[in-house]
């Protein structure tokens, strides 16, 4: 199935949000040493 441009930009947008959320979590974890704040990437920290 050929992905439409709308689907591609949708995936890209979601990936960008996921990535920035993950990066900010890593930054928060590194700065306050209390671990990442609970967010959409919380499943990484089980």
mmCIF file with all atom_site columns, N, CA and C in Angstrom:
data_model
loop_
_atom_site.group_PDB
_atom_site.id
_atom_site.type_symbol
_atom_site.label_atom_id
_atom_site.label_alt_id
_atom_site.label_comp_id
_atom_site.label_asym_id
_atom_site.label_entity_id
_atom_site.label_seq_id
_atom_site.pdbx_PDB_ins_code
_atom_site.Cartn_x
_atom_site.Cartn_y
_atom_site.Cartn_z
_atom_site.occupancy
_atom_site.B_iso_or_equiv
_atom_site.pdbx_formal_charge
_atom_site.auth_seq_id
_atom_site.auth_comp_id
_atom_site.auth_asym_id
_atom_site.auth_atom_id
_atom_site.pdbx_PDB_model_num
ATOM 1   N N  . UNK A 1 1  ? 0.839  -1.194 0.000  1.00 0.00 ? 1  UNK A N  1
ATOM 2   C CA . UNK A 1 1  ? 0.000  0.000  0.000  1.00 0.00 ? 1  UNK A CA 1
ATOM 3   C C  . UNK A 1 1  ? 0.882  1.254  0.000  1.00 0.00 ? 1  UNK A C  1
ATOM 4   N N  . UNK A 1 2  ? 0.605  2.135  -0.915 1.00 0.00 ? 2  UNK A N  1
ATOM 5   C CA . UNK A 1 2  ? 1.409  3.354  -1.007 1.00 0.00 ? 2  UNK A CA 1
ATOM 6   C C  . UNK A 1 2  ? 0.940  4.374  0.029  1.00 0.00 ? 2  UNK A C  1
ATOM 7   N N  . UNK A 1 3  ? 1.859  4.832  0.829  1.00 0.00 ? 3  UNK A N  1
ATOM 8   C CA . UNK A 1 3  ? 1.516  5.816  1.856  1.00 0.00 ? 3  UNK A CA 1
ATOM 9   C C  . UNK A 1 3  ? 1.295  7.180  1.215  1.00 0.00 ? 3  UNK A C  1
ATOM 10  N N  . UNK A 1 4  ? 0.254  7.845  1.660  1.00 0.00 ? 4  UNK A N  1
ATOM 11  C CA . UNK A 1 4  ? -0.008 9.181  1.134  1.00 0.00 ? 4  UNK A CA 1
ATOM 12  C C  . UNK A 1 4  ? 0.879  10.195 1.833  1.00 0.00 ? 4  UNK A C  1
ATOM 13  N N  . UNK A 1 5  ? 0.948  11.364 1.255  1.00 0.00 ? 5  UNK A N  1
ATOM 14  C CA . UNK A 1 5  ? 1.769  12.420 1.845  1.00 0.00 ? 5  UNK A CA 1
ATOM 15  C C  . UNK A 1 5  ? 1.252  12.783 3.235  1.00 0.00 ? 5  UNK A C  1
ATOM 16  N N  . UNK A 1 6  ? -0.065 12.738 3.392  1.00 0.00 ? 6  UNK A N  1
ATOM 17  C CA . UNK A 1 6  ? -0.659 13.069 4.688  1.00 0.00 ? 6  UNK A CA 1
ATOM 18  C C  . UNK A 1 6  ? -0.248 12.051 5.748  1.00 0.00 ? 6  UNK A C  1
ATOM 19  N N  . UNK A 1 7  ? -0.226 10.771 5.384  1.00 0.00 ? 7  UNK A N  1
ATOM 20  C CA . UNK A 1 7  ? 0.191  9.733  6.326  1.00 0.00 ? 7  UNK A CA 1
ATOM 21  C C  . UNK A 1 7  ? 1.656  9.916  6.714  1.00 0.00 ? 7  UNK A C  1
ATOM 22  N N  . UNK A 1 8  ? 2.484  10.208 5.722  1.00 0.00 ? 8  UNK A N  1
ATOM 23  C CA . UNK A 1 8  ? 3.918  10.371 5.969  1.00 0.00 ? 8  UNK A CA 1
ATOM 24  C C  . UNK A 1 8  ? 4.169  11.538 6.918  1.00 0.00 ? 8  UNK A C  1
ATOM 25  N N  . UNK A 1 9  ? 3.522  12.674 6.662  1.00 0.00 ? 9  UNK A N  1
ATOM 26  C CA . UNK A 1 9  ? 3.725  13.825 7.542  1.00 0.00 ? 9  UNK A CA 1
ATOM 27  C C  . UNK A 1 9  ? 3.154  13.549 8.920  1.00 0.00 ? 9  UNK A C  1
ATOM 28  N N  . UNK A 1 10 ? 2.099  12.761 8.996  1.00 0.00 ? 10 UNK A N  1
ATOM 29  C CA . UNK A 1 10 ? 1.518  12.391 10.287 1.00 0.00 ? 10 UNK A CA 1
ATOM 30  C C  . UNK A 1 10 ? 2.475  11.551 11.106 1.00 0.00 ? 10 UNK A C  1
ATOM 31  N N  . UNK A 1 11 ? 3.084  10.564 10.461 1.00 0.00 ? 11 UNK A N  1
ATOM 32  C CA . UNK A 1 11 ? 4.059  9.720  11.156 1.00 0.00 ? 11 UNK A CA 1
ATOM 33  C C  . UNK A 1 11 ? 5.267  10.547 11.586 1.00 0.00 ? 11 UNK A C  1
ATOM 34  N N  . UNK A 1 12 ? 5.717  11.415 10.704 1.00 0.00 ? 12 UNK A N  1
ATOM 35  C CA . UNK A 1 12 ? 6.879  12.252 10.994 1.00 0.00 ? 12 UNK A CA 1
ATOM 36  C C  . UNK A 1 12 ? 6.602  13.173 12.176 1.00 0.00 ? 12 UNK A C  1
ATOM 37  N N  . UNK A 1 13 ? 5.395  13.745 12.193 1.00 0.00 ? 13 UNK A N  1
ATOM 38  C CA . UNK A 1 13 ? 5.004  14.647 13.276 1.00 0.00 ? 13 UNK A CA 1
ATOM 39  C C  . UNK A 1 13 ? 4.968  13.907 14.606 1.00 0.00 ? 13 UNK A C  1
ATOM 40  N N  . UNK A 1 14 ? 4.360  12.717 14.589 1.00 0.00 ? 14 UNK A N  1
ATOM 41  C CA . UNK A 1 14 ? 4.279  11.919 15.815 1.00 0.00 ? 14 UNK A CA 1
ATOM 42  C C  . UNK A 1 14 ? 5.674  11.504 16.291 1.00 0.00 ? 14 UNK A C  1
ATOM 43  N N  . UNK A 1 15 ? 6.534  11.151 15.344 1.00 0.00 ? 15 UNK A N  1
ATOM 44  C CA . UNK A 1 15 ? 7.897  10.743 15.674 1.00 0.00 ? 15 UNK A CA 1
ATOM 45  C C  . UNK A 1 15 ? 8.674  11.906 16.288 1.00 0.00 ? 15 UNK A C  1
ATOM 46  N N  . UNK A 1 16 ? 8.491  13.100 15.736 1.00 0.00 ? 16 UNK A N  1
ATOM 47  C CA . UNK A 1 16 ? 9.147  14.290 16.280 1.00 0.00 ? 16 UNK A CA 1
ATOM 48  C C  . UNK A 1 16 ? 8.718  14.567 17.708 1.00 0.00 ? 16 UNK A C  1
ATOM 49  N N  . UNK A 1 17 ? 7.417  14.439 17.980 1.00 0.00 ? 17 UNK A N  1
ATOM 50  C CA . UNK A 1 17 ? 6.902  14.656 19.340 1.00 0.00 ? 17 UNK A CA 1
ATOM 51  C C  . UNK A 1 17 ? 7.486  13.613 20.277 1.00 0.00 ? 17 UNK A C  1
ATOM 52  N N  . UNK A 1 18 ? 7.500  12.363 19.838 1.00 0.00 ? 18 UNK A N  1
ATOM 53  C CA . UNK A 1 18 ? 8.049  11.275 20.639 1.00 0.00 ? 18 UNK A CA 1
ATOM 54  C C  . UNK A 1 18 ? 9.521  11.530 20.945 1.00 0.00 ? 18 UNK A C  1
ATOM 55  N N  . UNK A 1 19 ? 10.265 11.934 19.926 1.00 0.00 ? 19 UNK A N  1
ATOM 56  C CA . UNK A 1 19 ? 11.697 12.151 20.081 1.00 0.00 ? 19 UNK A CA 1
ATOM 57  C C  . UNK A 1 19 ? 11.990 13.313 21.024 1.00 0.00 ? 19 UNK A C  1
ATOM 58  N N  . UNK A 1 20 ? 11.285 14.435 20.848 1.00 0.00 ? 20 UNK A N  1
ATOM 59  C CA . UNK A 1 20 ? 11.532 15.590 21.709 1.00 0.00 ? 20 UNK A CA 1
ATOM 60  C C  . UNK A 1 20 ? 11.132 15.296 23.145 1.00 0.00 ? 20 UNK A C  1
ATOM 61  N N  . UNK A 1 21 ? 10.069 14.502 23.321 1.00 0.00 ? 21 UNK A N  1
ATOM 62  C CA . UNK A 1 21 ? 9.631  14.105 24.652 1.00 0.00 ? 21 UNK A CA 1
ATOM 63  C C  . UNK A 1 21 ? 10.695 13.237 25.313 1.00 0.00 ? 21 UNK A C  1
ATOM 64  N N  . UNK A 1 22 ? 11.234 12.305 24.551 1.00 0.00 ? 22 UNK A N  1
ATOM 65  C CA . UNK A 1 22 ? 12.273 11.408 25.059 1.00 0.00 ? 22 UNK A CA 1
ATOM 66  C C  . UNK A 1 22 ? 13.533 12.194 25.436 1.00 0.00 ? 22 UNK A C  1
ATOM 67  N N  . UNK A 1 23 ? 13.938 13.105 24.572 1.00 0.00 ? 23 UNK A N  1
ATOM 68  C CA . UNK A 1 23 ? 15.139 13.907 24.820 1.00 0.00 ? 23 UNK A CA 1
ATOM 69  C C  . UNK A 1 23 ? 14.967 14.786 26.050 1.00 0.00 ? 23 UNK A C  1
ATOM 70  N N  . UNK A 1 24 ? 13.793 15.406 26.196 1.00 0.00 ? 24 UNK A N  1
ATOM 71  C CA . UNK A 1 24 ? 13.573 16.251 27.370 1.00 0.00 ? 24 UNK A CA 1
ATOM 72  C C  . UNK A 1 24 ? 13.545 15.416 28.637 1.00 0.00 ? 24 UNK A C  1
ATOM 73  N N  . UNK A 1 25 ? 13.023 14.197 28.549 1.00 0.00 ? 25 UNK A N  1
ATOM 74  C CA . UNK A 1 25 ? 13.049 13.293 29.703 1.00 0.00 ? 25 UNK A CA 1
ATOM 75  C C  . UNK A 1 25 ? 14.478 12.951 30.101 1.00 0.00 ? 25 UNK A C  1
ATOM 76  N N  . UNK A 1 26 ? 15.312 12.661 29.118 1.00 0.00 ? 26 UNK A N  1
ATOM 77  C CA . UNK A 1 26 ? 16.703 12.328 29.395 1.00 0.00 ? 26 UNK A CA 1
ATOM 78  C C  . UNK A 1 26 ? 17.418 13.527 30.018 1.00 0.00 ? 26 UNK A C  1
ATOM 79  N N  . UNK A 1 27 ? 17.113 14.711 29.511 1.00 0.00 ? 27 UNK A N  1
ATOM 80  C CA . UNK A 1 27 ? 17.718 15.935 30.044 1.00 0.00 ? 27 UNK A CA 1
ATOM 81  C C  . UNK A 1 27 ? 17.286 16.165 31.487 1.00 0.00 ? 27 UNK A C  1
ATOM 82  N N  . UNK A 1 28 ? 15.995 16.018 31.758 1.00 0.00 ? 28 UNK A N  1
ATOM 83  C CA . UNK A 1 28 ? 15.476 16.183 33.121 1.00 0.00 ? 28 UNK A CA 1
ATOM 84  C C  . UNK A 1 28 ? 16.115 15.158 34.053 1.00 0.00 ? 28 UNK A C  1
ATOM 85  N N  . UNK A 1 29 ? 16.221 13.926 33.588 1.00 0.00 ? 29 UNK A N  1
ATOM 86  C CA . UNK A 1 29 ? 16.824 12.868 34.402 1.00 0.00 ? 29 UNK A CA 1
ATOM 87  C C  . UNK A 1 29 ? 18.284 13.193 34.700 1.00 0.00 ? 29 UNK A C  1
ATOM 88  N N  . UNK A 1 30 ? 18.974 13.752 33.739 1.00 0.00 ? 30 UNK A N  1
ATOM 89  C CA . UNK A 1 30 ? 20.379 14.072 33.919 1.00 0.00 ? 30 UNK A CA 1
ATOM 90  C C  . UNK A 1 30 ? 20.605 15.282 34.813 1.00 0.00 ? 30 UNK A C  1
ATOM 91  N N  . UNK A 1 31 ? 19.653 16.208 34.835 1.00 0.00 ? 31 UNK A N  1
ATOM 92  C CA . UNK A 1 31 ? 19.877 17.433 35.593 1.00 0.00 ? 31 UNK A CA 1
ATOM 93  C C  . UNK A 1 31 ? 19.464 17.317 37.047 1.00 0.00 ? 31 UNK A C  1
ATOM 94  N N  . UNK A 1 32 ? 18.322 16.684 37.336 1.00 0.00 ? 32 UNK A N  1
ATOM 95  C CA . UNK A 1 32 ? 17.892 16.654 38.736 1.00 0.00 ? 32 UNK A CA 1
ATOM 96  C C  . UNK A 1 32 ? 18.091 15.310 39.416 1.00 0.00 ? 32 UNK A C  1
ATOM 97  N N  . UNK A 1 33 ? 18.577 14.308 38.671 1.00 0.00 ? 33 UNK A N  1
ATOM 98  C CA . UNK A 1 33 ? 18.926 12.989 39.216 1.00 0.00 ? 33 UNK A CA 1
ATOM 99  C C  . UNK A 1 33 ? 17.766 12.269 39.900 1.00 0.00 ? 33 UNK A C  1
ATOM 100 N N  . UNK A 1 34 ? 16.551 12.757 39.713 1.00 0.00 ? 34 UNK A N  1
ATOM 101 C CA . UNK A 1 34 ? 15.397 12.092 40.321 1.00 0.00 ? 34 UNK A CA 1
ATOM 102 C C  . UNK A 1 34 ? 14.722 11.151 39.327 1.00 0.00 ? 34 UNK A C  1
ATOM 103 N N  . UNK A 1 35 ? 15.244 11.092 38.124 1.00 0.00 ? 35 UNK A N  1
ATOM 104 C CA . UNK A 1 35 ? 14.635 10.268 37.096 1.00 0.00 ? 35 UNK A CA 1
ATOM 105 C C  . UNK A 1 35 ? 13.675 11.085 36.261 1.00 0.00 ? 35 UNK A C  1
ATOM 106 N N  . UNK A 1 36 ? 13.311 10.552 35.102 1.00 0.00 ? 36 UNK A N  1
ATOM 107 C CA . UNK A 1 36 ? 12.439 11.273 34.182 1.00 0.00 ? 36 UNK A CA 1
ATOM 108 C C  . UNK A 1 36 ? 11.059 11.525 34.776 1.00 0.00 ? 36 UNK A C  1
ATOM 109 N N  . UNK A 1 37 ? 10.472 12.624 34.372 1.00 0.00 ? 37 UNK A N  1
ATOM 110 C CA . UNK A 1 37 ? 9.086  12.898 34.729 1.00 0.00 ? 37 UNK A CA 1
ATOM 111 C C  . UNK A 1 37 ? 8.181  11.917 33.988 1.00 0.00 ? 37 UNK A C  1
ATOM 112 N N  . UNK A 1 38 ? 7.047  11.613 34.593 1.00 0.00 ? 38 UNK A N  1
ATOM 113 C CA . UNK A 1 38 ? 6.128  10.670 33.953 1.00 0.00 ? 38 UNK A CA 1
ATOM 114 C C  . UNK A 1 38 ? 5.505  11.323 32.722 1.00 0.00 ? 38 UNK A C  1
ATOM 115 N N  . UNK A 1 39 ? 5.621  10.637 31.595 1.00 0.00 ? 39 UNK A N  1
ATOM 116 C CA . UNK A 1 39 ? 5.084  11.167 30.353 1.00 0.00 ? 39 UNK A CA 1
ATOM 117 C C  . UNK A 1 39 ? 4.885  10.022 29.375 1.00 0.00 ? 39 UNK A C  1
ATOM 118 N N  . UNK A 1 40 ? 4.771  10.350 28.111 1.00 0.00 ? 40 UNK A N  1
ATOM 119 C CA . UNK A 1 40 ? 4.501  9.314  27.121 1.00 0.00 ? 40 UNK A CA 1
ATOM 120 C C  . UNK A 1 40 ? 5.668  8.352  26.940 1.00 0.00 ? 40 UNK A C  1
ATOM 121 N N  . UNK A 1 41 ? 6.848  8.690  27.426 1.00 0.00 ? 41 UNK A N  1
ATOM 122 C CA . UNK A 1 41 ? 7.984  7.777  27.303 1.00 0.00 ? 41 UNK A CA 1
ATOM 123 C C  . UNK A 1 41 ? 8.220  6.995  28.590 1.00 0.00 ? 41 UNK A C  1
ATOM 124 N N  . UNK A 1 42 ? 7.262  7.017  29.491 1.00 0.00 ? 42 UNK A N  1
ATOM 125 C CA . UNK A 1 42 ? 7.434  6.376  30.795 1.00 0.00 ? 42 UNK A CA 1
ATOM 126 C C  . UNK A 1 42 ? 7.666  4.871  30.670 1.00 0.00 ? 42 UNK A C  1
ATOM 127 N N  . UNK A 1 43 ? 7.198  4.266  29.585 1.00 0.00 ? 43 UNK A N  1
ATOM 128 C CA . UNK A 1 43 ? 7.349  2.818  29.439 1.00 0.00 ? 43 UNK A CA 1
ATOM 129 C C  . UNK A 1 43 ? 8.807  2.403  29.270 1.00 0.00 ? 43 UNK A C  1
ATOM 130 N N  . UNK A 1 44 ? 9.694  3.345  29.014 1.00 0.00 ? 44 UNK A N  1
ATOM 131 C CA . UNK A 1 44 ? 11.117 3.032  28.946 1.00 0.00 ? 44 UNK A CA 1
ATOM 132 C C  . UNK A 1 44 ? 11.702 2.762  30.322 1.00 0.00 ? 44 UNK A C  1
ATOM 133 N N  . UNK A 1 45 ? 11.020 3.218  31.369 1.00 0.00 ? 45 UNK A N  1
ATOM 134 C CA . UNK A 1 45 ? 11.605 3.217  32.705 1.00 0.00 ? 45 UNK A CA 1
ATOM 135 C C  . UNK A 1 45 ? 10.947 2.215  33.639 1.00 0.00 ? 45 UNK A C  1
ATOM 136 N N  . UNK A 1 46 ? 10.381 1.144  33.100 1.00 0.00 ? 46 UNK A N  1
ATOM 137 C CA . UNK A 1 46 ? 9.718  0.144  33.938 1.00 0.00 ? 46 UNK A CA 1
ATOM 138 C C  . UNK A 1 46 ? 10.737 -0.656 34.736 1.00 0.00 ? 46 UNK A C  1
#
